[in-house]
Structures are given as structure tokens and as C-alpha cells.
Amino acid sequence: AVEVDMKVLENKWKMEISVPGNTEAELWLPVAFTEVLINGIESSSTSKIDFAAGKRNIYKLKSGGYFVEMLKE
């Protein structure tokens, strides 16, 4: 199972994600985030989707550990 620990601050979200071996995960985030850092590196979404709750950016994650920071203006 994918494990997630998330903290929400005023204009920043922080997540620690663990994706088990031999699996992949999709991270769906609102497009409202102006910057997304994955393991300290600015990242671009692999795709975008219009979802019932709004537009989302999708990030593909392979097995391993990730520290994700998302910033809003």
C-alpha cells in the first residue's frame, strides 16, 4: 500500500510518500499550486485532467520514497 504523511500550512503543503517496490502511483494535485517540488526538484505534471472537483495535474511516481512540497501564491 502507498503510505502518505501530509502537513498543510497556510500556503504550502508538504507530503512524504512511500510507493512500494514493483508498483507505481499517480499523485493528483489541484492546479492551484504554482510550484511543485519532488525531492527538492521542480517538477512538471505528466498530464492534466478536468475532474468533477476541478482541474488536476497528475504526477507519475515509481516505487521509492518522495518528499513533495507544493506552494500556492
PDB file of N, CA and C in Angstrom:
ATOM      1  N   ALA A   1       0.838  -1.190   0.000  1.00  0.00           N
ATOM      2  CA  ALA A   1       0.000   0.000   0.000  1.00  0.00           C
ATOM      3  C   ALA A   1       0.883   1.253   0.000  1.00  0.00           C
ATOM      4  N   VAL A   2       0.439   2.254  -0.689  1.00  0.00           N
ATOM      5  CA  VAL A   2       1.129   3.539  -0.710  1.00  0.00           C
ATOM      6  C   VAL A   2       0.890   4.222   0.632  1.00  0.00           C
ATOM      7  N   GLU A   3       1.944   4.782   1.225  1.00  0.00           N
ATOM      8  CA  GLU A   3       1.824   5.487   2.504  1.00  0.00           C
ATOM      9  C   GLU A   3       2.060   6.963   2.285  1.00  0.00           C
ATOM     10  N   VAL A   4       1.229   7.801   2.927  1.00  0.00           N
ATOM     11  CA  VAL A   4       1.334   9.252   2.780  1.00  0.00           C
ATOM     12  C   VAL A   4       1.219   9.903   4.141  1.00  0.00           C
ATOM     13  N   ASP A   5       2.120  10.844   4.426  1.00  0.00           N
ATOM     14  CA  ASP A   5       2.047  11.696   5.613  1.00  0.00           C
ATOM     15  C   ASP A   5       1.987  13.119   5.089  1.00  0.00           C
ATOM     16  N   MET A   6       0.940  13.871   5.435  1.00  0.00           N
ATOM     17  CA  MET A   6       0.746  15.204   4.856  1.00  0.00           C
ATOM     18  C   MET A   6       0.580  16.256   5.944  1.00  0.00           C
ATOM     19  N   LYS A   7       1.187  17.431   5.696  1.00  0.00           N
ATOM     20  CA  LYS A   7       1.026  18.596   6.563  1.00  0.00           C
ATOM     21  C   LYS A   7       0.577  19.759   5.701  1.00  0.00           C
ATOM     22  N   VAL A   8      -0.434  20.489   6.169  1.00  0.00           N
ATOM     23  CA  VAL A   8      -0.954  21.628   5.433  1.00  0.00           C
ATOM     24  C   VAL A   8      -0.663  22.892   6.225  1.00  0.00           C
ATOM     25  N   LEU A   9       0.055  23.813   5.605  1.00  0.00           N
ATOM     26  CA  LEU A   9       0.332  25.123   6.186  1.00  0.00           C
ATOM     27  C   LEU A   9      -0.455  26.157   5.400  1.00  0.00           C
ATOM     28  N   GLU A  10      -0.298  27.421   5.707  1.00  0.00           N
ATOM     29  CA  GLU A  10      -1.101  28.466   5.064  1.00  0.00           C
ATOM     30  C   GLU A  10      -1.026  28.432   3.541  1.00  0.00           C
ATOM     31  N   ASN A  11       0.158  28.469   2.978  1.00  0.00           N
ATOM     32  CA  ASN A  11       0.289  28.487   1.521  1.00  0.00           C
ATOM     33  C   ASN A  11       1.197  27.366   1.008  1.00  0.00           C
ATOM     34  N   LYS A  12       1.429  26.370   1.845  1.00  0.00           N
ATOM     35  CA  LYS A  12       2.335  25.280   1.459  1.00  0.00           C
ATOM     36  C   LYS A  12       1.796  23.957   2.003  1.00  0.00           C
ATOM     37  N   TRP A  13       1.837  22.944   1.165  1.00  0.00           N
ATOM     38  CA  TRP A  13       1.533  21.585   1.605  1.00  0.00           C
ATOM     39  C   TRP A  13       2.828  20.782   1.527  1.00  0.00           C
ATOM     40  N   LYS A  14       3.034  19.888   2.489  1.00  0.00           N
ATOM     41  CA  LYS A  14       4.195  19.001   2.477  1.00  0.00           C
ATOM     42  C   LYS A  14       3.699  17.569   2.623  1.00  0.00           C
ATOM     43  N   MET A  15       4.257  16.690   1.801  1.00  0.00           N
ATOM     44  CA  MET A  15       3.873  15.286   1.854  1.00  0.00           C
ATOM     45  C   MET A  15       5.108  14.396   1.779  1.00  0.00           C
ATOM     46  N   GLU A  16       5.093  13.345   2.568  1.00  0.00           N
ATOM     47  CA  GLU A  16       6.074  12.277   2.435  1.00  0.00           C
ATOM     48  C   GLU A  16       5.310  11.073   1.908  1.00  0.00           C
ATOM     49  N   ILE A  17       5.789  10.530   0.793  1.00  0.00           N
ATOM     50  CA  ILE A  17       5.086   9.437   0.124  1.00  0.00           C
ATOM     51  C   ILE A  17       6.035   8.257  -0.024  1.00  0.00           C
ATOM     52  N   SER A  18       5.534   7.075   0.270  1.00  0.00           N
ATOM     53  CA  SER A  18       6.296   5.847   0.081  1.00  0.00           C
ATOM     54  C   SER A  18       5.508   4.936  -0.856  1.00  0.00           C
ATOM     55  N   VAL A  19       6.109   4.634  -2.010  1.00  0.00           N
ATOM     56  CA  VAL A  19       5.482   3.759  -3.001  1.00  0.00           C
ATOM     57  C   VAL A  19       6.221   2.415  -2.947  1.00  0.00           C
ATOM     58  N   PRO A  20       5.512   1.315  -2.655  1.00  0.00           N
ATOM     59  CA  PRO A  20       6.162   0.009  -2.520  1.00  0.00           C
ATOM     60  C   PRO A  20       6.862  -0.452  -3.808  1.00  0.00           C
ATOM     61  N   GLY A  21       7.805  -1.369  -3.649  1.00  0.00           N
ATOM     62  CA  GLY A  21       8.531  -1.931  -4.784  1.00  0.00           C
ATOM     63  C   GLY A  21       7.610  -2.558  -5.815  1.00  0.00           C
ATOM     64  N   ASN A  22       8.037  -2.525  -7.053  1.00  0.00           N
ATOM     65  CA  ASN A  22       7.311  -3.109  -8.188  1.00  0.00           C
ATOM     66  C   ASN A  22       5.922  -2.505  -8.396  1.00  0.00           C
ATOM     67  N   THR A  23       5.727  -1.255  -7.959  1.00  0.00           N
ATOM     68  CA  THR A  23       4.442  -0.580  -8.177  1.00  0.00           C
ATOM     69  C   THR A  23       4.692   0.852  -8.639  1.00  0.00           C
ATOM     70  N   GLU A  24       3.648   1.471  -9.128  1.00  0.00           N
ATOM     71  CA  GLU A  24       3.680   2.883  -9.499  1.00  0.00           C
ATOM     72  C   GLU A  24       2.454   3.543  -8.896  1.00  0.00           C
ATOM     73  N   ALA A  25       2.506   4.860  -8.738  1.00  0.00           N
ATOM     74  CA  ALA A  25       1.368   5.601  -8.191  1.00  0.00           C
ATOM     75  C   ALA A  25       1.175   6.880  -8.993  1.00  0.00           C
ATOM     76  N   GLU A  26      -0.038   7.421  -8.936  1.00  0.00           N
ATOM     77  CA  GLU A  26      -0.325   8.721  -9.528  1.00  0.00           C
ATOM     78  C   GLU A  26      -0.646   9.689  -8.393  1.00  0.00           C
ATOM     79  N   LEU A  27      -0.026  10.840  -8.430  1.00  0.00           N
ATOM     80  CA  LEU A  27      -0.284  11.902  -7.460  1.00  0.00           C
ATOM     81  C   LEU A  27      -1.114  12.960  -8.167  1.00  0.00           C
ATOM     82  N   TRP A  28      -2.352  13.149  -7.741  1.00  0.00           N
ATOM     83  CA  TRP A  28      -3.265  14.119  -8.348  1.00  0.00           C
ATOM     84  C   TRP A  28      -3.292  15.354  -7.471  1.00  0.00           C
ATOM     85  N   LEU A  29      -2.916  16.502  -8.025  1.00  0.00           N
ATOM     86  CA  LEU A  29      -2.899  17.754  -7.264  1.00  0.00           C
ATOM     87  C   LEU A  29      -3.719  18.824  -7.965  1.00  0.00           C
ATOM     88  N   PRO A  30      -4.384  19.698  -7.194  1.00  0.00           N
ATOM     89  CA  PRO A  30      -5.106  20.820  -7.815  1.00  0.00           C
ATOM     90  C   PRO A  30      -4.141  21.710  -8.594  1.00  0.00           C
ATOM     91  N   VAL A  31      -4.610  22.290  -9.688  1.00  0.00           N
ATOM     92  CA  VAL A  31      -3.759  23.174 -10.494  1.00  0.00           C
ATOM     93  C   VAL A  31      -3.455  24.486  -9.778  1.00  0.00           C
ATOM     94  N   ALA A  32      -4.084  24.730  -8.634  1.00  0.00           N
ATOM     95  CA  ALA A  32      -3.858  25.974  -7.877  1.00  0.00           C
ATOM     96  C   ALA A  32      -2.427  26.093  -7.362  1.00  0.00           C
ATOM     97  N   PHE A  33      -1.694  24.988  -7.289  1.00  0.00           N
ATOM     98  CA  PHE A  33      -0.309  25.059  -6.818  1.00  0.00           C
ATOM     99  C   PHE A  33       0.564  25.668  -7.901  1.00  0.00           C
ATOM    100  N   THR A  34       1.317  26.703  -7.532  1.00  0.00           N
ATOM    101  CA  THR A  34       2.161  27.400  -8.504  1.00  0.00           C
ATOM    102  C   THR A  34       3.523  26.734  -8.658  1.00  0.00           C
ATOM    103  N   GLU A  35       3.909  25.938  -7.674  1.00  0.00           N
ATOM    104  CA  GLU A  35       5.203  25.256  -7.741  1.00  0.00           C
ATOM    105  C   GLU A  35       5.090  23.917  -7.024  1.00  0.00           C
ATOM    106  N   VAL A  36       5.632  22.881  -7.641  1.00  0.00           N
ATOM    107  CA  VAL A  36       5.652  21.555  -7.040  1.00  0.00           C
ATOM    108  C   VAL A  36       7.099  21.060  -7.071  1.00  0.00           C
ATOM    109  N   LEU A  37       7.621  20.746  -5.882  1.00  0.00           N
ATOM    110  CA  LEU A  37       8.969  20.195  -5.766  1.00  0.00           C
ATOM    111  C   LEU A  37       8.860  18.747  -5.320  1.00  0.00           C
ATOM    112  N   ILE A  38       9.509  17.860  -6.053  1.00  0.00           N
ATOM    113  CA  ILE A  38       9.551  16.451  -5.677  1.00  0.00           C
ATOM    114  C   ILE A  38      11.010  16.114  -5.404  1.00  0.00           C
ATOM    115  N   ASN A  39      11.297  15.758  -4.155  1.00  0.00           N
ATOM    116  CA  ASN A  39      12.672  15.529  -3.690  1.00  0.00           C
ATOM    117  C   ASN A  39      13.565  16.725  -4.008  1.00  0.00           C
ATOM    118  N   GLY A  40      13.012  17.938  -3.800  1.00  0.00           N
ATOM    119  CA  GLY A  40      13.775  19.171  -3.966  1.00  0.00           C
ATOM    120  C   GLY A  40      13.925  19.668  -5.393  1.00  0.00           C
ATOM    121  N   ILE A  41      13.343  18.959  -6.363  1.00  0.00           N
ATOM    122  CA  ILE A  41      13.477  19.334  -7.770  1.00  0.00           C
ATOM    123  C   ILE A  41      12.120  19.787  -8.292  1.00  0.00           C
ATOM    124  N   GLU A  42      12.090  20.977  -8.949  1.00  0.00           N
ATOM    125  CA  GLU A  42      10.836  21.455  -9.524  1.00  0.00           C
ATOM    126  C   GLU A  42      10.362  20.454 -10.567  1.00  0.00           C
ATOM    127  N   SER A  43       9.091  20.094 -10.487  1.00  0.00           N
ATOM    128  CA  SER A  43       8.563  19.030 -11.336  1.00  0.00           C
ATOM    129  C   SER A  43       7.386  19.501 -12.167  1.00  0.00           C
ATOM    130  N   SER A  44       7.263  18.935 -13.343  1.00  0.00           N
ATOM    131  CA  SER A  44       6.129  19.199 -14.224  1.00  0.00           C
ATOM    132  C   SER A  44       5.222  17.986 -14.216  1.00  0.00           C
ATOM    133  N   SER A  45       3.928  18.235 -14.311  1.00  0.00           N
ATOM    134  CA  SER A  45       2.980  17.125 -14.327  1.00  0.00           C
ATOM    135  C   SER A  45       3.128  16.341 -15.629  1.00  0.00           C
ATOM    136  N   THR A  46       2.782  15.064 -15.564  1.00  0.00           N
ATOM    137  CA  THR A  46       2.845  14.228 -16.759  1.00  0.00           C
ATOM    138  C   THR A  46       1.579  14.385 -17.588  1.00  0.00           C
ATOM    139  N   SER A  47       0.490  14.857 -16.963  1.00  0.00           N
ATOM    140  CA  SER A  47      -0.754  15.106 -17.695  1.00  0.00           C
ATOM    141  C   SER A  47      -1.674  15.983 -16.857  1.00  0.00           C
ATOM    142  N   LYS A  48      -2.718  16.459 -17.497  1.00  0.00           N
ATOM    143  CA  LYS A  48      -3.731  17.278 -16.829  1.00  0.00           C
ATOM    144  C   LYS A  48      -5.095  16.667 -17.112  1.00  0.00           C
ATOM    145  N   ILE A  49      -6.018  16.851 -16.173  1.00  0.00           N
ATOM    146  CA  ILE A  49      -7.356  16.293 -16.351  1.00  0.00           C
ATOM    147  C   ILE A  49      -8.383  17.245 -15.752  1.00  0.00           C
ATOM    148  N   ASP A  50      -9.547  17.334 -16.386  1.00  0.00           N
ATOM    149  CA  ASP A  50     -10.677  18.048 -15.810  1.00  0.00           C
ATOM    150  C   ASP A  50     -11.472  17.023 -15.021  1.00  0.00           C
ATOM    151  N   PHE A  51     -11.555  17.247 -13.737  1.00  0.00           N
ATOM    152  CA  PHE A  51     -12.184  16.324 -12.812  1.00  0.00           C
ATOM    153  C   PHE A  51     -13.433  16.995 -12.266  1.00  0.00           C
ATOM    154  N   ALA A  52     -14.371  16.231 -11.766  1.00  0.00           N
ATOM    155  CA  ALA A  52     -15.618  16.808 -11.252  1.00  0.00           C
ATOM    156  C   ALA A  52     -15.357  17.895 -10.210  1.00  0.00           C
ATOM    157  N   ALA A  53     -14.315  17.728  -9.406  1.00  0.00           N
ATOM    158  CA  ALA A  53     -13.999  18.696  -8.351  1.00  0.00           C
ATOM    159  C   ALA A  53     -13.055  19.790  -8.835  1.00  0.00           C
ATOM    160  N   GLY A  54     -12.724  19.825 -10.109  1.00  0.00           N
ATOM    161  CA  GLY A  54     -11.828  20.847 -10.648  1.00  0.00           C
ATOM    162  C   GLY A  54     -10.692  20.244 -11.441  1.00  0.00           C
ATOM    163  N   LYS A  55      -9.850  21.120 -11.982  1.00  0.00           N
ATOM    164  CA  LYS A  55      -8.723  20.658 -12.794  1.00  0.00           C
ATOM    165  C   LYS A  55      -7.619  20.111 -11.897  1.00  0.00           C
ATOM    166  N   ARG A  56      -6.938  19.094 -12.391  1.00  0.00           N
ATOM    167  CA  ARG A  56      -5.866  18.442 -11.635  1.00  0.00           C
ATOM    168  C   ARG A  56      -4.641  18.246 -12.516  1.00  0.00           C
ATOM    169  N   ASN A  57      -3.469  18.370 -11.896  1.00  0.00           N
ATOM    170  CA  ASN A  57      -2.215  17.950 -12.516  1.00  0.00           C
ATOM    171  C   ASN A  57      -1.901  16.564 -11.969  1.00  0.00           C
ATOM    172  N   ILE A  58      -1.392  15.699 -12.829  1.00  0.00           N
ATOM    173  CA  ILE A  58      -1.097  14.325 -12.428  1.00  0.00           C
ATOM    174  C   ILE A  58       0.406  14.084 -12.556  1.00  0.00           C
ATOM    175  N   TYR A  59       0.979  13.504 -11.504  1.00  0.00           N
ATOM    176  CA  TYR A  59       2.408  13.182 -11.458  1.00  0.00           C
ATOM    177  C   TYR A  59       2.538  11.678 -11.287  1.00  0.00           C
ATOM    178  N   LYS A  60       3.348  11.046 -12.108  1.00  0.00           N
ATOM    179  CA  LYS A  60       3.580   9.599 -12.018  1.00  0.00           C
ATOM    180  C   LYS A  60       4.777   9.357 -11.096  1.00  0.00           C
ATOM    181  N   LEU A  61       4.609   8.452 -10.134  1.00  0.00           N
ATOM    182  CA  LEU A  61       5.670   8.120  -9.183  1.00  0.00           C
ATOM    183  C   LEU A  61       5.981   6.634  -9.269  1.00  0.00           C
ATOM    184  N   LYS A  62       7.247   6.312  -9.431  1.00  0.00           N
ATOM    185  CA  LYS A  62       7.685   4.914  -9.419  1.00  0.00           C
ATOM    186  C   LYS A  62       7.944   4.507  -7.976  1.00  0.00           C
ATOM    187  N   SER A  63       8.250   3.242  -7.735  1.00  0.00           N
ATOM    188  CA  SER A  63       8.487   2.785  -6.367  1.00  0.00           C
ATOM    189  C   SER A  63       9.647   3.562  -5.751  1.00  0.00           C
ATOM    190  N   GLY A  64       9.516   3.858  -4.466  1.00  0.00           N
ATOM    191  CA  GLY A  64      10.542   4.606  -3.748  1.00  0.00           C
ATOM    192  C   GLY A  64       9.929   5.614  -2.792  1.00  0.00           C
ATOM    193  N   GLY A  65      10.782   6.439  -2.209  1.00  0.00           N
ATOM    194  CA  GLY A  65      10.339   7.446  -1.256  1.00  0.00           C
ATOM    195  C   GLY A  65      10.403   8.833  -1.868  1.00  0.00           C
ATOM    196  N   TYR A  66       9.426   9.662  -1.536  1.00  0.00           N
ATOM    197  CA  TYR A  66       9.329  11.003  -2.104  1.00  0.00           C
ATOM    198  C   TYR A  66       8.976  12.010  -1.025  1.00  0.00           C
ATOM    199  N   PHE A  67       9.612  13.190  -1.092  1.00  0.00           N
ATOM    200  CA  PHE A  67       9.234  14.327  -0.275  1.00  0.00           C
ATOM    201  C   PHE A  67       8.702  15.371  -1.244  1.00  0.00           C
ATOM    202  N   VAL A  68       7.440  15.733  -1.102  1.00  0.00           N
ATOM    203  CA  VAL A  68       6.772  16.628  -2.030  1.00  0.00           C
ATOM    204  C   VAL A  68       6.381  17.908  -1.314  1.00  0.00           C
ATOM    205  N   GLU A  69       6.742  19.065  -1.901  1.00  0.00           N
ATOM    206  CA  GLU A  69       6.317  20.358  -1.388  1.00  0.00           C
ATOM    207  C   GLU A  69       5.511  21.062  -2.481  1.00  0.00           C
ATOM    208  N   MET A  70       4.356  21.590  -2.102  1.00  0.00           N
ATOM    209  CA  MET A  70       3.504  22.276  -3.052  1.00  0.00           C
ATOM    210  C   MET A  70       3.235  23.672  -2.525  1.00  0.00           C
ATOM    211  N   LEU A  71       3.478  24.692  -3.374  1.00  0.00           N
ATOM    212  CA  LEU A  71       3.329  26.086  -2.967  1.00  0.00           C
ATOM    213  C   LEU A  71       2.178  26.747  -3.702  1.00  0.00           C
ATOM    214  N   LYS A  72       1.403  27.539  -2.966  1.00  0.00           N
ATOM    215  CA  LYS A  72       0.351  28.373  -3.569  1.00  0.00           C
ATOM    216  C   LYS A  72       0.757  29.820  -3.423  1.00  0.00           C
ATOM    217  N   GLU A  73       0.342  30.662  -4.361  1.00  0.00           N
ATOM    218  CA  GLU A  73       0.610  32.096  -4.236  1.00  0.00           C
ATOM    219  C   GLU A  73      -0.394  32.726  -3.321  1.00  0.00           C
TER     220      GLU A  73
END
